[in-house]
């Protein structure tokens, strides 16, 4: 009975604070995504030919570790019994990926880059939670930032 | 040491190809961070301690990659890739690898 009470309290704490944190995070992601639209990110492996003269490139990356809250982990445990979409992990990975890309863009801007090419995303589950649930994921985004020195042969 | 994950460097030609170079490190997390992360696990959100830990580890992998590249006489590493794998409970391996080349 006592243990059940503790689990219930943990679930309530996880639900309220987890929801608040997620909403706050999504708001900040959406705001910063609009802000960083000035630094486009491409997945193409080659630079456009007309861009090539007079530029510098540098490696930039962004990474984040995000964990899911207790309530969602509990839900996911139930979901694993019947199968189907695991919404709680979908939003976790979505948040992590978008955050990693934003940090990549932030670093690119810091280094004076104007756009980022050949962006790769890598996801890994670093700490296996209790009973092999996902728990927390790390997402790394990396790419090559292009720093324009001065447009050559154009005023 | 010029590093890029493109396959060529714009405006420069590759003079010599020096083969694959790599740098890796295995890092364990420590208890203090673990306790904080355990608490954070309850409410969800970013685990800043782990983010920093992995960034440090990745930087070390990159440094070792650069070291190995300069040891073979390269001045650039092209097509750099990163991978992460967990080798044991609570430890992660970071690997960075790429092609060492000499540019003119």
Tab-separated table of C-alpha atoms in Angstrom:
chain	number	residue	atom	x	y	z
A	1	UNK	CA	0.000	0.000	0.000
A	2	UNK	CA	2.799	2.380	1.006
A	3	UNK	CA	4.754	1.592	-2.126
A	4	UNK	CA	1.707	2.136	-4.280
A	5	UNK	CA	1.369	5.591	-2.706
A	6	UNK	CA	4.952	6.459	-3.596
A	7	UNK	CA	4.475	5.349	-7.176
A	8	UNK	CA	1.310	7.419	-7.395
A	9	UNK	CA	3.084	10.505	-6.059
A	10	UNK	CA	5.935	9.997	-8.509
A	11	UNK	CA	3.433	9.664	-11.343
A	12	UNK	CA	1.714	12.911	-10.372
A	13	UNK	CA	5.017	14.760	-10.031
A	14	UNK	CA	6.181	13.358	-13.366
A	15	UNK	CA	2.935	14.287	-15.072
A	16	UNK	CA	2.679	17.892	-13.871
A	17	UNK	CA	6.340	18.911	-14.064
A	18	UNK	CA	6.982	16.864	-17.172
A	19	UNK	CA	4.100	18.504	-19.000
A	20	UNK	CA	5.151	21.972	-17.904
A	21	UNK	CA	8.756	21.359	-18.927
A	22	UNK	CA	7.732	19.953	-22.285
A	23	UNK	CA	5.407	22.828	-23.084
A	24	UNK	CA	8.069	25.333	-22.108
A	25	UNK	CA	10.647	23.519	-24.208
A	26	UNK	CA	8.384	23.390	-27.266
A	27	UNK	CA	7.631	27.094	-26.963
A	28	UNK	CA	11.331	27.899	-26.829
A	29	UNK	CA	12.074	25.536	-29.745
A	30	UNK	CA	9.429	27.151	-31.949
A	31	UNK	CA	10.630	30.640	-31.083
A	32	UNK	CA	14.275	29.847	-31.765
A	33	UNK	CA	13.473	27.945	-34.963
A	34	UNK	CA	11.821	31.064	-36.352
A	35	UNK	CA	14.835	33.060	-35.207
A	36	UNK	CA	17.456	30.773	-36.764
A	37	UNK	CA	15.722	30.507	-40.115
A	38	UNK	CA	18.418	32.926	-41.355
A	39	UNK	CA	20.948	30.079	-41.166
A	40	UNK	CA	19.657	27.429	-43.546
A	41	UNK	CA	20.677	23.838	-42.952
A	42	UNK	CA	21.080	21.395	-45.835
A	43	UNK	CA	21.587	17.671	-45.980
A	44	UNK	CA	23.284	17.753	-49.392
A	45	UNK	CA	26.775	16.327	-49.527
A	46	UNK	CA	28.235	18.761	-52.027
A	47	UNK	CA	28.429	22.515	-52.028
A	48	UNK	CA	26.746	24.333	-54.894
A	49	UNK	CA	29.390	25.224	-57.473
A	50	UNK	CA	28.634	28.941	-57.559
A	51	UNK	CA	29.250	29.168	-53.833
A	52	UNK	CA	32.746	27.768	-53.935
A	53	UNK	CA	35.122	30.669	-54.679
A	54	UNK	CA	36.434	32.441	-51.634
A	55	UNK	CA	34.763	30.626	-48.786
A	56	UNK	CA	35.959	28.953	-45.648
A	57	UNK	CA	34.408	25.919	-44.045
A	58	UNK	CA	34.394	24.644	-40.507
A	59	UNK	CA	32.918	21.688	-38.673
A	60	UNK	CA	30.048	22.600	-36.347
A	61	UNK	CA	27.965	20.427	-34.054
A	62	UNK	CA	25.195	20.538	-31.530
A	63	UNK	CA	24.168	17.900	-29.061
A	64	UNK	CA	21.680	17.387	-26.274
A	65	UNK	CA	20.664	14.677	-23.829
A	66	UNK	CA	16.977	14.642	-22.969
A	67	UNK	CA	15.114	12.299	-20.702
A	68	UNK	CA	11.463	11.365	-20.541
A	69	UNK	CA	9.490	11.905	-17.327
A	70	UNK	CA	8.272	9.221	-14.950
A	71	UNK	CA	4.649	9.409	-16.056
A	72	UNK	CA	5.466	9.000	-19.731
A	73	UNK	CA	7.831	6.162	-18.993
A	74	UNK	CA	5.008	4.464	-17.130
A	75	UNK	CA	2.636	5.013	-20.071
A	76	UNK	CA	5.227	3.669	-22.470
A	77	UNK	CA	5.538	0.576	-20.295
A	78	UNK	CA	1.819	-0.019	-20.643
A	79	UNK	CA	1.950	0.716	-24.354
A	80	UNK	CA	4.670	-1.885	-24.786
A	81	UNK	CA	2.179	-4.528	-23.703
A	82	UNK	CA	-0.279	-3.868	-26.514
A	83	UNK	CA	2.006	-2.379	-29.139
A	84	UNK	CA	1.356	0.629	-31.360
A	85	UNK	CA	2.591	4.207	-31.505
A	86	UNK	CA	4.531	5.382	-28.495
A	87	UNK	CA	3.619	9.043	-28.458
A	88	UNK	CA	5.637	9.806	-25.353
A	89	UNK	CA	8.885	8.710	-26.984
A	90	UNK	CA	8.002	10.344	-30.284
A	91	UNK	CA	7.822	13.741	-28.636
A	92	UNK	CA	11.011	13.057	-26.650
A	93	UNK	CA	13.045	12.312	-29.754
A	94	UNK	CA	11.433	15.124	-31.710
A	95	UNK	CA	12.418	17.615	-29.026
A	96	UNK	CA	15.949	16.287	-28.807
A	97	UNK	CA	16.471	16.390	-32.549
A	98	UNK	CA	15.158	19.905	-32.983
A	99	UNK	CA	17.178	21.134	-30.006
A	100	UNK	CA	20.357	19.580	-31.403
A	101	UNK	CA	19.781	21.264	-34.762
A	102	UNK	CA	19.201	24.603	-33.052
A	103	UNK	CA	22.478	24.276	-31.181
A	104	UNK	CA	24.207	23.423	-34.434
A	105	UNK	CA	22.807	26.589	-35.961
A	106	UNK	CA	23.829	28.598	-32.902
A	107	UNK	CA	27.401	27.352	-33.178
A	108	UNK	CA	27.449	28.005	-36.903
A	109	UNK	CA	26.384	31.585	-36.284
A	110	UNK	CA	28.996	32.007	-33.590
A	111	UNK	CA	31.705	30.950	-36.002
A	112	UNK	CA	30.401	33.360	-38.615
A	113	UNK	CA	28.786	30.724	-40.811
A	114	UNK	CA	25.914	31.534	-43.100
A	115	UNK	CA	24.676	28.076	-43.952
A	116	UNK	CA	25.402	24.499	-43.000
A	117	UNK	CA	25.865	21.623	-45.429
A	118	UNK	CA	25.962	17.846	-45.139
A	119	UNK	CA	24.152	17.765	-41.823
A	120	UNK	CA	24.045	14.352	-40.191
A	121	UNK	CA	21.914	13.413	-37.244
A	122	UNK	CA	22.876	10.684	-34.869
A	123	UNK	CA	20.746	9.320	-32.077
A	124	UNK	CA	21.896	7.065	-29.316
A	125	UNK	CA	20.337	5.903	-26.111
A	126	UNK	CA	23.024	6.530	-23.531
A	127	UNK	CA	21.605	5.380	-20.235
A	128	UNK	CA	19.418	2.403	-20.348
A	129	UNK	CA	16.779	3.110	-17.740
A	130	UNK	CA	15.317	0.563	-15.383
A	131	UNK	CA	14.273	-2.617	-17.145
A	132	UNK	CA	15.791	-1.570	-20.457
A	133	UNK	CA	13.389	1.246	-21.216
A	134	UNK	CA	14.730	4.048	-23.363
A	135	UNK	CA	14.751	6.698	-20.640
A	136	UNK	CA	17.062	9.239	-22.161
A	137	UNK	CA	18.456	9.811	-25.615
A	138	UNK	CA	21.361	11.780	-26.944
A	139	UNK	CA	21.083	13.440	-30.310
A	140	UNK	CA	24.091	14.831	-32.102
A	141	UNK	CA	23.797	16.991	-35.200
A	142	UNK	CA	26.923	17.872	-37.136
A	143	UNK	CA	27.732	19.472	-40.425
A	144	UNK	CA	30.011	21.810	-42.298
A	145	UNK	CA	29.358	25.507	-41.907
A	146	UNK	CA	30.181	27.755	-44.807
A	147	UNK	CA	31.769	31.079	-43.960
A	148	UNK	CA	31.584	33.582	-46.775
A	149	UNK	CA	34.628	35.811	-46.816
A	150	UNK	CA	33.432	38.334	-49.353
A	151	UNK	CA	31.407	37.720	-52.492
A	152	UNK	CA	34.092	37.570	-55.195
A	153	UNK	CA	33.756	39.520	-58.457
A	154	UNK	CA	30.529	41.053	-57.315
A	155	UNK	CA	30.529	44.643	-56.100
B	1	UNK	CA	44.107	21.089	-38.853
B	2	UNK	CA	41.190	21.615	-41.184
B	3	UNK	CA	38.233	19.357	-40.452
B	4	UNK	CA	35.117	18.996	-42.495
B	5	UNK	CA	32.497	16.392	-43.187
B	6	UNK	CA	32.384	17.284	-46.854
B	7	UNK	CA	34.287	15.130	-49.298
B	8	UNK	CA	36.421	17.941	-50.625
B	9	UNK	CA	37.534	21.389	-49.609
B	10	UNK	CA	36.264	24.093	-51.949
B	11	UNK	CA	39.021	25.829	-53.868
B	12	UNK	CA	41.800	23.463	-52.809
B	13	UNK	CA	43.067	20.253	-54.311
B	14	UNK	CA	44.088	17.068	-52.584
B	15	UNK	CA	47.766	16.349	-53.116
B	16	UNK	CA	48.108	13.180	-51.107
B	17	UNK	CA	45.734	10.701	-49.605
B	18	UNK	CA	46.922	9.384	-46.240
B	19	UNK	CA	44.249	6.909	-45.269
B	20	UNK	CA	41.794	6.591	-42.446
B	21	UNK	CA	42.519	8.224	-39.110
B	22	UNK	CA	40.510	7.934	-35.953
B	23	UNK	CA	40.271	9.131	-32.396
B	24	UNK	CA	38.218	7.627	-29.635
B	25	UNK	CA	37.633	7.823	-25.927
B	26	UNK	CA	35.606	5.869	-23.404
B	27	UNK	CA	34.077	7.902	-20.604
B	28	UNK	CA	32.146	6.896	-17.542
B	29	UNK	CA	29.688	9.152	-15.809
B	30	UNK	CA	30.322	9.922	-12.162
B	31	UNK	CA	28.048	9.480	-9.201
B	32	UNK	CA	27.325	13.151	-8.498
B	33	UNK	CA	26.038	13.702	-11.983
B	34	UNK	CA	24.196	10.432	-11.810
B	35	UNK	CA	22.227	11.486	-8.754
B	36	UNK	CA	21.231	14.753	-10.390
B	37	UNK	CA	20.318	12.923	-13.573
B	38	UNK	CA	18.293	10.432	-11.538
B	39	UNK	CA	16.254	13.263	-10.067
B	40	UNK	CA	15.861	14.881	-13.449
B	41	UNK	CA	14.718	11.576	-14.859
B	42	UNK	CA	11.599	11.911	-12.758
B	43	UNK	CA	10.374	15.132	-14.339
B	44	UNK	CA	12.007	14.763	-17.730
B	45	UNK	CA	13.895	17.410	-19.628
B	46	UNK	CA	17.470	18.057	-20.559
B	47	UNK	CA	20.173	16.265	-18.563
B	48	UNK	CA	22.754	19.061	-18.708
B	49	UNK	CA	25.416	17.053	-16.896
B	50	UNK	CA	25.283	14.307	-19.492
B	51	UNK	CA	25.182	16.766	-22.370
B	52	UNK	CA	28.391	18.350	-21.083
B	53	UNK	CA	30.000	15.007	-20.391
B	54	UNK	CA	29.371	13.798	-23.910
B	55	UNK	CA	30.518	17.099	-25.400
B	56	UNK	CA	33.787	16.856	-23.462
B	57	UNK	CA	34.259	13.287	-24.583
B	58	UNK	CA	33.555	14.165	-28.189
B	59	UNK	CA	36.032	17.040	-28.051
B	60	UNK	CA	38.662	14.641	-26.792
B	61	UNK	CA	37.908	12.229	-29.625
B	62	UNK	CA	38.321	15.102	-32.088
B	63	UNK	CA	41.612	16.128	-30.477
B	64	UNK	CA	42.936	12.602	-30.802
B	65	UNK	CA	41.773	12.460	-34.394
B	66	UNK	CA	43.679	15.673	-35.094
B	67	UNK	CA	46.741	14.290	-33.313
B	68	UNK	CA	46.751	11.124	-35.368
B	69	UNK	CA	46.200	13.077	-38.561
B	70	UNK	CA	49.158	15.347	-37.917
B	71	UNK	CA	51.272	12.322	-37.006
B	72	UNK	CA	50.826	10.947	-40.516
B	73	UNK	CA	51.617	14.328	-42.015
B	74	UNK	CA	48.142	15.472	-42.997
B	75	UNK	CA	46.896	19.021	-42.908
B	76	UNK	CA	43.205	18.243	-43.237
B	77	UNK	CA	40.692	15.548	-42.359
B	78	UNK	CA	37.800	15.089	-44.743
B	79	UNK	CA	34.489	13.314	-44.381
B	80	UNK	CA	34.597	13.270	-40.583
B	81	UNK	CA	31.986	11.030	-38.927
B	82	UNK	CA	30.997	10.514	-35.321
B	83	UNK	CA	29.569	7.464	-33.665
B	84	UNK	CA	28.622	6.737	-30.087
B	85	UNK	CA	28.264	3.352	-28.550
B	86	UNK	CA	27.716	2.237	-25.009
B	87	UNK	CA	30.288	-0.386	-24.131
B	88	UNK	CA	29.247	-1.046	-20.555
B	89	UNK	CA	26.592	0.089	-18.143
B	90	UNK	CA	27.223	3.767	-17.517
B	91	UNK	CA	30.050	4.202	-19.990
B	92	UNK	CA	30.035	5.469	-23.528
B	93	UNK	CA	32.551	5.333	-26.314
B	94	UNK	CA	32.935	8.244	-28.671
B	95	UNK	CA	34.597	7.630	-31.981
B	96	UNK	CA	35.502	10.214	-34.586
B	97	UNK	CA	36.994	9.084	-37.867
B	98	UNK	CA	37.795	10.521	-41.231
B	99	UNK	CA	40.140	10.542	-44.180
B	100	UNK	CA	43.482	12.244	-43.662
B	101	UNK	CA	44.722	14.178	-46.679
B	102	UNK	CA	47.340	16.681	-47.626
B	103	UNK	CA	45.971	19.752	-49.340
B	104	UNK	CA	48.063	22.119	-51.423
